[in-house]
mmCIF file of C-alpha atoms and ligand atoms in Angstrom:
data_model
loop_
_atom_site.group_PDB
_atom_site.id
_atom_site.type_symbol
_atom_site.label_atom_id
_atom_site.label_comp_id
_atom_site.label_asym_id
_atom_site.label_seq_id
_atom_site.Cartn_x
_atom_site.Cartn_y
_atom_site.Cartn_z
ATOM 1 C CA MET A 1 -0.220 -0.107 -0.169
ATOM 2 C CA SER A 2 1.255 3.624 -0.362
ATOM 3 C CA ALA A 3 2.495 4.742 2.682
ATOM 4 C CA PRO A 4 1.174 7.633 4.408
ATOM 5 C CA TYR A 5 4.828 8.750 5.914
ATOM 6 C CA LYS A 6 7.879 7.462 4.190
ATOM 7 C CA ARG A 7 10.011 7.566 6.812
ATOM 8 C CA VAL A 8 8.911 6.421 10.286
ATOM 9 C CA ALA A 9 11.331 6.528 13.455
ATOM 10 C CA LEU A 10 10.097 4.764 16.914
ATOM 11 C CA ILE A 11 12.045 5.985 19.694
ATOM 12 C CA GLY A 12 11.462 3.060 22.635
ATOM 13 C CA LEU A 13 11.523 -0.541 21.440
ATOM 14 C CA GLY A 14 9.185 -2.224 23.730
ATOM 15 C CA LEU A 15 5.951 -4.152 23.005
ATOM 16 C CA ILE A 16 4.143 -1.093 21.439
ATOM 17 C CA ALA A 17 6.718 -0.244 19.187
ATOM 18 C CA SER A 18 7.890 -3.598 18.095
ATOM 19 C CA SER A 19 4.242 -4.457 17.638
ATOM 20 C CA MET A 20 3.497 -1.044 15.422
ATOM 21 C CA PHE A 21 6.793 -2.508 13.258
ATOM 22 C CA TRP A 22 5.359 -6.108 12.919
ATOM 23 C CA ALA A 23 1.836 -4.094 12.049
ATOM 24 C CA MET A 24 3.604 -1.772 9.500
ATOM 25 C CA LYS A 25 5.332 -4.703 7.673
ATOM 26 C CA ARG A 26 2.522 -6.902 7.635
ATOM 27 C CA SER A 27 0.322 -3.885 5.839
ATOM 28 C CA GLY A 28 3.060 -3.781 3.125
ATOM 29 C CA MET A 29 3.499 -0.314 4.162
ATOM 30 C CA ASP A 30 6.349 1.306 1.970
ATOM 31 C CA CYS A 31 8.339 3.215 4.238
ATOM 32 C CA HIS A 32 11.711 2.848 6.204
ATOM 33 C CA VAL A 33 11.562 2.577 9.619
ATOM 34 C CA THR A 34 14.507 3.544 12.023
ATOM 35 C CA GLY A 35 14.628 2.688 15.585
ATOM 36 C CA TYR A 36 16.138 3.785 18.896
ATOM 37 C CA ALA A 37 15.963 2.581 22.658
ATOM 38 C CA ARG A 38 17.722 3.679 25.576
ATOM 39 C CA SER A 39 19.602 0.328 26.694
ATOM 40 C CA GLU A 40 22.164 -1.186 24.581
ATOM 41 C CA LYS A 41 20.723 -4.469 24.837
ATOM 42 C CA THR A 42 17.586 -3.539 23.898
ATOM 43 C CA ARG A 43 18.934 -2.376 20.713
ATOM 44 C CA ASN A 44 21.106 -5.195 20.088
ATOM 45 C CA THR A 45 18.188 -7.435 20.772
ATOM 46 C CA ALA A 46 15.921 -5.171 18.000
ATOM 47 C CA ARG A 47 18.900 -5.940 15.655
ATOM 48 C CA LYS A 48 19.026 -9.286 16.037
ATOM 49 C CA LEU A 49 14.993 -9.445 15.569
ATOM 50 C CA GLY A 50 15.150 -7.393 12.485
ATOM 51 C CA LEU A 51 13.077 -4.942 14.205
ATOM 52 C CA CYS A 52 13.070 -1.710 12.092
ATOM 53 C CA ASP A 53 15.125 -1.091 8.978
ATOM 54 C CA THR A 54 17.728 0.562 10.941
ATOM 55 C CA VAL A 55 18.345 0.576 14.679
ATOM 56 C CA PHE A 56 20.602 3.537 15.806
ATOM 57 C CA ASP A 57 22.837 4.098 19.097
ATOM 58 C CA SER A 58 21.127 7.778 19.376
ATOM 59 C CA ALA A 59 17.904 8.977 19.605
ATOM 60 C CA GLU A 60 19.135 12.337 17.397
ATOM 61 C CA GLU A 61 20.286 10.099 14.681
ATOM 62 C CA ALA A 62 16.956 7.855 14.648
ATOM 63 C CA VAL A 63 14.684 10.860 14.410
ATOM 64 C CA LYS A 64 16.728 12.637 11.575
ATOM 65 C CA ASP A 65 14.719 12.929 8.378
ATOM 66 C CA ALA A 66 11.777 11.101 9.534
ATOM 67 C CA ASP A 67 7.965 12.113 8.421
ATOM 68 C CA LEU A 68 6.592 10.593 11.723
ATOM 69 C CA ILE A 69 8.280 10.207 14.878
ATOM 70 C CA VAL A 70 6.597 7.974 17.694
ATOM 71 C CA LEU A 71 7.530 8.230 21.178
ATOM 72 C CA ALA A 72 6.679 4.620 22.700
ATOM 73 C CA VAL A 73 8.803 5.292 25.935
ATOM 74 C CA PRO A 74 6.989 5.119 29.528
ATOM 75 C CA VAL A 75 5.085 8.263 30.260
ATOM 76 C CA GLY A 76 7.882 9.974 32.715
ATOM 77 C CA ALA A 77 10.598 9.651 29.878
ATOM 78 C CA MET A 78 8.410 11.373 27.283
ATOM 79 C CA GLY A 79 9.513 15.133 28.245
ATOM 80 C CA PRO A 80 13.300 14.128 28.624
ATOM 81 C CA VAL A 81 12.910 12.432 24.991
ATOM 82 C CA MET A 82 11.110 15.169 23.501
ATOM 83 C CA GLN A 83 13.921 17.599 24.480
ATOM 84 C CA THR A 84 16.668 15.515 23.346
ATOM 85 C CA ILE A 85 15.168 15.087 19.934
ATOM 86 C CA ALA A 86 13.814 18.485 19.293
ATOM 87 C CA PRO A 87 16.620 20.000 17.228
ATOM 88 C CA HIS A 88 16.772 17.472 15.134
ATOM 89 C CA ILE A 89 13.280 16.970 13.761
ATOM 90 C CA LYS A 90 12.949 18.356 10.387
ATOM 91 C CA PRO A 91 10.201 21.152 9.840
ATOM 92 C CA GLY A 92 6.935 19.741 8.543
ATOM 93 C CA ALA A 93 7.337 16.274 10.590
ATOM 94 C CA THR A 94 4.566 15.014 13.038
ATOM 95 C CA VAL A 95 5.455 14.085 16.461
ATOM 96 C CA SER A 96 3.378 11.365 18.192
ATOM 97 C CA GLU A 97 2.977 9.207 21.016
ATOM 98 C CA VAL A 98 1.643 6.451 22.746
ATOM 99 C CA GLY A 99 1.619 6.927 26.313
ATOM 100 C CA SER A 100 -1.238 5.492 28.650
ATOM 101 C CA VAL A 101 -1.993 9.187 29.864
ATOM 102 C CA LYS A 102 -2.302 11.966 28.056
ATOM 103 C CA ARG A 103 -3.013 15.618 29.609
ATOM 104 C CA THR A 104 0.548 15.289 31.400
ATOM 105 C CA VAL A 105 2.215 13.833 28.578
ATOM 106 C CA ILE A 106 1.167 16.677 26.369
ATOM 107 C CA ASP A 107 2.040 19.500 28.855
ATOM 108 C CA VAL A 108 5.438 18.001 28.864
ATOM 109 C CA ILE A 109 5.922 17.686 25.209
ATOM 110 C CA THR A 110 4.137 20.785 24.034
ATOM 111 C CA PRO A 111 7.108 23.194 25.051
ATOM 112 C CA HIS A 112 9.891 21.266 23.230
ATOM 113 C CA LEU A 113 8.116 21.464 19.933
ATOM 114 C CA PRO A 114 9.931 23.040 16.964
ATOM 115 C CA GLU A 115 8.197 25.591 14.991
ATOM 116 C CA GLY A 116 6.525 24.029 12.195
ATOM 117 C CA VAL A 117 6.510 20.421 13.760
ATOM 118 C CA HIS A 118 3.178 19.016 14.125
ATOM 119 C CA PHE A 119 2.062 17.045 17.105
ATOM 120 C CA VAL A 120 -0.707 14.304 17.406
ATOM 121 C CA PRO A 121 -0.937 12.488 20.742
ATOM 122 C CA THR A 122 -2.541 8.595 20.344
ATOM 123 C CA HIS A 123 -3.123 6.058 22.398
ATOM 124 C CA PRO A 124 -3.401 2.256 21.199
ATOM 125 C CA MET A 125 -6.103 0.487 23.478
ATOM 126 C CA ALA A 126 -3.798 -2.687 23.185
ATOM 127 C CA GLY A 127 -1.461 -4.387 25.418
ATOM 128 C CA THR A 128 -0.458 -7.402 27.361
ATOM 129 C CA GLU A 129 1.561 -8.340 30.335
ATOM 130 C CA HIS A 130 4.569 -8.627 28.471
ATOM 131 C CA SER A 131 7.129 -6.035 27.528
ATOM 132 C CA GLY A 132 10.513 -5.328 25.805
ATOM 133 C CA PRO A 133 11.365 -5.931 22.066
ATOM 134 C CA ASP A 134 10.793 -9.328 21.710
ATOM 135 C CA SER A 135 7.081 -9.318 23.093
ATOM 136 C CA GLY A 136 5.160 -7.513 20.135
ATOM 137 C CA PHE A 137 3.193 -8.953 17.656
ATOM 138 C CA ALA A 138 1.570 -7.612 14.450
ATOM 139 C CA SER A 139 -2.008 -8.256 15.092
ATOM 140 C CA LEU A 140 -2.076 -6.350 18.523
ATOM 141 C CA PHE A 141 -3.658 -3.498 17.263
ATOM 142 C CA ASP A 142 -6.583 -5.501 15.084
ATOM 143 C CA ASN A 143 -9.891 -4.057 15.532
ATOM 144 C CA ARG A 144 -9.031 -2.274 18.811
ATOM 145 C CA TRP A 145 -9.304 1.249 19.558
ATOM 146 C CA CYS A 146 -6.695 3.712 18.837
ATOM 147 C CA LEU A 147 -7.554 7.141 20.903
ATOM 148 C CA ILE A 148 -6.450 10.274 18.849
ATOM 149 C CA VAL A 149 -6.256 13.737 20.905
ATOM 150 C CA PRO A 150 -5.433 16.301 18.767
ATOM 151 C CA ASP A 151 -5.104 19.938 19.982
ATOM 152 C CA ASP A 152 -7.641 22.226 18.734
ATOM 153 C CA ASP A 153 -5.408 24.132 16.664
ATOM 154 C CA CYS A 154 -3.932 20.799 14.808
ATOM 155 C CA ASP A 155 -4.380 20.574 10.867
ATOM 156 C CA GLU A 156 -7.119 18.588 9.717
ATOM 157 C CA ASP A 157 -4.850 16.711 7.193
ATOM 158 C CA VAL A 158 -2.288 16.040 9.694
ATOM 159 C CA ILE A 159 -4.810 14.232 11.830
ATOM 160 C CA VAL A 160 -6.055 12.157 9.194
ATOM 161 C CA ARG A 161 -2.690 10.982 8.133
ATOM 162 C CA VAL A 162 -2.302 9.801 11.655
ATOM 163 C CA GLU A 163 -5.692 7.988 11.632
ATOM 164 C CA THR A 164 -4.805 6.590 8.370
ATOM 165 C CA TYR A 165 -1.697 5.200 9.652
ATOM 166 C CA TRP A 166 -3.275 3.705 12.745
ATOM 167 C CA GLN A 167 -6.174 2.135 10.444
ATOM 168 C CA ALA A 168 -3.343 0.606 8.073
ATOM 169 C CA LEU A 169 -1.964 -1.201 11.266
ATOM 170 C CA GLY A 170 -5.362 -2.784 11.969
ATOM 171 C CA ALA A 171 -6.797 -0.398 14.751
ATOM 172 C CA ASN A 172 -10.484 1.671 14.865
ATOM 173 C CA THR A 173 -9.703 5.056 15.639
ATOM 174 C CA GLU A 174 -11.736 7.796 17.397
ATOM 175 C CA ARG A 175 -10.803 11.331 18.798
ATOM 176 C CA MET A 176 -11.127 12.621 22.466
ATOM 177 C CA ASP A 177 -10.121 15.119 24.482
ATOM 178 C CA ALA A 178 -7.368 14.796 26.954
ATOM 179 C CA GLU A 179 -9.337 14.979 30.429
ATOM 180 C CA HIS A 180 -11.729 12.572 28.789
ATOM 181 C CA HIS A 181 -9.234 10.057 28.100
ATOM 182 C CA ASP A 182 -7.339 9.974 31.219
ATOM 183 C CA MET A 183 -10.660 9.497 33.046
ATOM 184 C CA VAL A 184 -12.127 6.494 30.691
ATOM 185 C CA CYS A 185 -8.548 5.051 30.920
ATOM 186 C CA ALA A 186 -8.699 5.065 34.762
ATOM 187 C CA VAL A 187 -11.642 3.382 34.672
ATOM 188 C CA VAL A 188 -11.048 1.021 31.887
ATOM 189 C CA SER A 189 -7.241 0.360 32.492
ATOM 190 C CA HIS A 190 -5.623 1.924 35.099
ATOM 191 C CA ILE A 191 -7.654 1.165 38.329
ATOM 192 C CA PRO A 192 -8.273 -2.542 36.985
ATOM 193 C CA HIS A 193 -4.444 -2.870 37.180
ATOM 194 C CA LEU A 194 -3.925 -1.066 40.588
ATOM 195 C CA ILE A 195 -6.520 -3.565 41.920
ATOM 196 C CA ALA A 196 -4.861 -6.565 40.419
ATOM 197 C CA TYR A 197 -1.346 -5.335 41.640
ATOM 198 C CA THR A 198 -2.938 -5.323 45.396
ATOM 199 C CA MET A 199 -4.758 -8.705 44.790
ATOM 200 C CA VAL A 200 -1.442 -10.243 44.585
ATOM 201 C CA GLY A 201 -0.121 -8.160 47.383
ATOM 202 C CA VAL A 202 -3.098 -9.462 49.531
ATOM 203 C CA ALA A 203 -2.165 -13.513 48.670
ATOM 204 C CA ASP A 204 1.171 -12.740 49.227
ATOM 205 C CA ASP A 205 0.686 -11.530 52.693
ATOM 206 C CA LEU A 206 -1.645 -14.214 53.721
ATOM 207 C CA GLN A 207 0.908 -16.774 52.010
ATOM 208 C CA ARG A 208 3.070 -15.722 54.897
ATOM 209 C CA VAL A 209 0.747 -17.342 57.331
ATOM 210 C CA SER A 210 -0.515 -20.031 55.307
ATOM 211 C CA ASP A 211 2.810 -22.025 53.883
ATOM 212 C CA ASN A 212 2.879 -21.183 50.039
ATOM 213 C CA GLU A 213 -0.843 -22.559 49.816
ATOM 214 C CA VAL A 214 -2.210 -19.221 47.936
ATOM 215 C CA ILE A 215 0.000 -19.113 45.364
ATOM 216 C CA LYS A 216 0.089 -22.701 45.054
ATOM 217 C CA PHE A 217 -3.404 -23.625 45.019
ATOM 218 C CA SER A 218 -4.228 -20.412 43.236
ATOM 219 C CA ALA A 219 -7.119 -20.991 41.061
ATOM 220 C CA ALA A 220 -8.448 -19.725 37.512
ATOM 221 C CA GLY A 221 -10.064 -16.963 39.046
ATOM 222 C CA PHE A 222 -6.980 -15.492 40.830
ATOM 223 C CA ARG A 223 -5.022 -16.357 37.666
ATOM 224 C CA ASP A 224 -7.510 -14.556 35.101
ATOM 225 C CA PHE A 225 -8.179 -11.685 37.442
ATOM 226 C CA THR A 226 -4.064 -11.096 38.128
ATOM 227 C CA ARG A 227 -2.575 -11.605 35.002
ATOM 228 C CA ILE A 228 -1.988 -8.090 34.136
ATOM 229 C CA ALA A 229 -0.050 -7.966 37.237
ATOM 230 C CA ALA A 230 2.748 -8.944 35.579
ATOM 231 C CA SER A 231 2.968 -5.725 33.855
ATOM 232 C CA ASP A 232 5.986 -3.443 33.777
ATOM 233 C CA PRO A 233 6.586 -1.570 37.129
ATOM 234 C CA VAL A 234 8.142 1.130 35.475
ATOM 235 C CA MET A 235 5.149 1.845 32.939
ATOM 236 C CA TRP A 236 2.726 1.416 35.688
ATOM 237 C CA ARG A 237 4.267 3.648 38.296
ATOM 238 C CA ASP A 238 4.312 6.342 35.650
ATOM 239 C CA VAL A 239 0.834 6.237 34.763
ATOM 240 C CA PHE A 240 -0.122 6.727 38.296
ATOM 241 C CA LEU A 241 2.331 9.412 38.996
ATOM 242 C CA THR A 242 0.785 11.123 35.883
ATOM 243 C CA ASN A 243 -3.153 10.459 35.799
ATOM 244 C CA LYS A 244 -3.181 11.361 39.786
ATOM 245 C CA ASP A 245 -6.880 13.092 39.680
ATOM 246 C CA ALA A 246 -8.406 10.547 37.475
ATOM 247 C CA THR A 247 -6.987 7.493 39.424
ATOM 248 C CA ILE A 248 -7.751 9.178 42.711
ATOM 249 C CA GLU A 249 -11.057 9.940 41.690
ATOM 250 C CA ILE A 250 -12.099 6.245 40.405
ATOM 251 C CA LEU A 251 -10.377 4.841 43.223
ATOM 252 C CA GLY A 252 -12.845 6.726 45.310
ATOM 253 C CA ARG A 253 -15.910 5.545 43.457
ATOM 254 C CA PHE A 254 -14.583 2.096 43.679
ATOM 255 C CA THR A 255 -13.950 1.942 47.378
ATOM 256 C CA GLU A 256 -17.652 3.349 47.756
ATOM 257 C CA GLU A 257 -19.138 0.565 45.624
ATOM 258 C CA LEU A 258 -16.956 -1.992 47.457
ATOM 259 C CA PHE A 259 -17.959 -0.772 50.983
ATOM 260 C CA ALA A 260 -21.507 -1.051 50.221
ATOM 261 C CA LEU A 261 -20.928 -4.777 48.945
ATOM 262 C CA GLN A 262 -18.938 -5.457 52.409
ATOM 263 C CA ARG A 263 -22.000 -3.973 54.468
ATOM 264 C CA ALA A 264 -24.424 -6.277 52.442
ATOM 265 C CA ILE A 265 -22.166 -9.167 53.212
ATOM 266 C CA ARG A 266 -21.950 -8.283 56.838
ATOM 267 C CA THR A 267 -25.317 -7.984 57.424
ATOM 268 C CA GLY A 268 -26.288 -11.181 55.077
ATOM 269 C CA ASP A 269 -28.025 -8.917 52.539
ATOM 270 C CA GLY A 270 -28.655 -11.318 49.943
ATOM 271 C CA GLU A 271 -31.035 -9.147 48.102
ATOM 272 C CA GLN A 272 -28.244 -6.494 47.362
ATOM 273 C CA LEU A 273 -25.824 -8.952 46.415
ATOM 274 C CA HIS A 274 -28.033 -10.787 43.942
ATOM 275 C CA ALA A 275 -28.996 -7.503 42.166
ATOM 276 C CA TYR A 276 -25.699 -6.161 42.006
ATOM 277 C CA PHE A 277 -24.095 -9.230 40.620
ATOM 278 C CA THR A 278 -26.973 -9.708 38.193
ATOM 279 C CA HIS A 279 -26.866 -5.871 36.995
ATOM 280 C CA THR A 280 -23.015 -6.212 36.604
ATOM 281 C CA ARG A 281 -23.210 -9.537 34.694
ATOM 282 C CA ALA A 282 -25.434 -8.426 32.057
ATOM 283 C CA ILE A 283 -22.698 -5.291 31.698
ATOM 284 C CA ARG A 284 -19.883 -7.707 31.329
ATOM 285 C CA ARG A 285 -21.435 -10.216 28.917
ATOM 286 C CA GLY A 286 -22.086 -6.855 26.782
ATOM 287 C CA ILE A 287 -18.372 -6.639 26.616
ATOM 288 C CA LEU A 288 -16.995 -9.005 23.609
HETATM 289 P P1 NAD B 1 8.114 -1.441 27.225
HETATM 290 O O1 NAD B 1 8.535 -1.457 28.547
HETATM 291 O O2 NAD B 1 7.824 -2.530 26.427
HETATM 292 O O3 NAD B 1 9.318 -0.436 26.214
HETATM 293 C C1 NAD B 1 9.512 0.445 26.590
HETATM 294 C C2 NAD B 1 10.681 0.954 25.824
HETATM 295 O O4 NAD B 1 11.390 2.220 25.881
HETATM 296 C C3 NAD B 1 12.331 -0.357 26.297
HETATM 297 O O5 NAD B 1 12.158 -0.277 24.975
HETATM 298 C C4 NAD B 1 12.629 0.713 27.028
HETATM 299 O O6 NAD B 1 14.218 0.520 26.796
HETATM 300 C C5 NAD B 1 12.630 2.086 26.150
HETATM 301 N N1 NAD B 1 13.021 3.343 27.014
HETATM 302 C C6 NAD B 1 12.654 3.452 28.332
HETATM 303 N N2 NAD B 1 13.161 4.618 28.811
HETATM 304 C C7 NAD B 1 13.763 5.196 27.613
HETATM 305 C C8 NAD B 1 14.299 6.780 27.627
HETATM 306 N N3 NAD B 1 14.490 7.545 28.404
HETATM 307 N N4 NAD B 1 14.839 7.024 26.099
HETATM 308 C C9 NAD B 1 14.610 5.690 24.870
HETATM 309 N N5 NAD B 1 14.088 4.482 25.332
HETATM 310 C C10 NAD B 1 13.554 4.291 26.582
HETATM 311 O O7 NAD B 1 6.513 -0.483 27.144
HETATM 312 P P2 NAD B 1 5.706 -0.529 26.226
HETATM 313 O O8 NAD B 1 4.385 -1.616 26.759
HETATM 314 O O9 NAD B 1 5.833 -0.680 24.791
HETATM 315 O O10 NAD B 1 5.066 0.874 26.650
HETATM 316 C C11 NAD B 1 5.469 1.978 25.766
HETATM 317 C C12 NAD B 1 4.430 3.073 25.918
HETATM 318 O O11 NAD B 1 3.268 2.601 25.366
HETATM 319 C C13 NAD B 1 4.097 3.537 27.430
HETATM 320 O O12 NAD B 1 4.002 5.084 27.412
HETATM 321 C C14 NAD B 1 3.131 2.904 27.326
HETATM 322 O O13 NAD B 1 2.295 3.645 28.548
HETATM 323 C C15 NAD B 1 1.894 2.851 26.126
HETATM 324 N N6 NAD B 1 1.245 2.048 26.069
HETATM 325 C C16 NAD B 1 1.336 0.786 27.040
HETATM 326 C C17 NAD B 1 0.483 -0.127 26.666
HETATM 327 C C18 NAD B 1 0.653 -1.950 27.549
HETATM 328 O O14 NAD B 1 -0.246 -2.383 27.622
HETATM 329 N N7 NAD B 1 1.821 -2.185 27.317
HETATM 330 C C19 NAD B 1 -0.630 -0.157 25.821
HETATM 331 C C20 NAD B 1 -0.834 1.200 25.332
HETATM 332 C C21 NAD B 1 0.228 2.188 25.536
#
């Protein structure tokens, strides 16, 4: 297919960037892809895997001549990385990023944007609990949402080109503003990860008094529910540090619901428990 961009630079070669590369190749997009990751080990693994047409030892070299630059590093690294590459971006290029949080990321990137360079934040709503350059695969974004979070003054044709690119990678796209994005993601992704991590912590605490039985006998429910607690701790530390308001808001609502259920259990209110589970089951069954 004719490529929306002739040269794409991927900065940070983990799960998301490597999946983007394989999805680009699968699409038959005729474009040259350069890459950079901070650690030498990651860069060497990427070279061995054939990830990117060229892997550079510096971000500055990787972005030179690129039409699209995608920052796929942990949210806390977005600002410093943008500051480093800014003087090396060619006029007319588009900078994008795939961070899980938008308001803070936009605020740390925007001050470093050179004159004449476009910026279109995105968030592919797809992932696994694995990380690193060898964890990516071409179908990760298939039929998943990629949220596009452009500024009001961004040119329409620049946004449409980013949307076309993500659609070629298999995703469906939808536009959203940054605050709304951060609240939606707190509900559908951030707080579920926090609860999964917490549940493993509870099991670990109990295990100390129950001779390893919790992990040994962990049944399907615990395994399914806590799968995402195997995710990268740096990524999730940064998500909670940068999406403080929305995650605190949703955590407050979550604990309200939990306390209501705790009371129903303590008082033996089977009617309330049944009604709640019936209502929430119907909603969950509607999610494919
Ligand atoms: P990952 O841990 O698999 O990869 C991150 C990569 O960034 C690694 O190669 C690491 O070496 C590199 N890196 C870290 N700091 C760097 C720096 N200062 N300079 C250059 N490279 C650096 O992570 P991932 O899952 O691919 O996540 C990347 C981004 O995508 C994050 O912002 C995350 O919030 C977002 N995201 C993740 C998921 C998910 O489920 N994993 C989904 C959507 C979006």
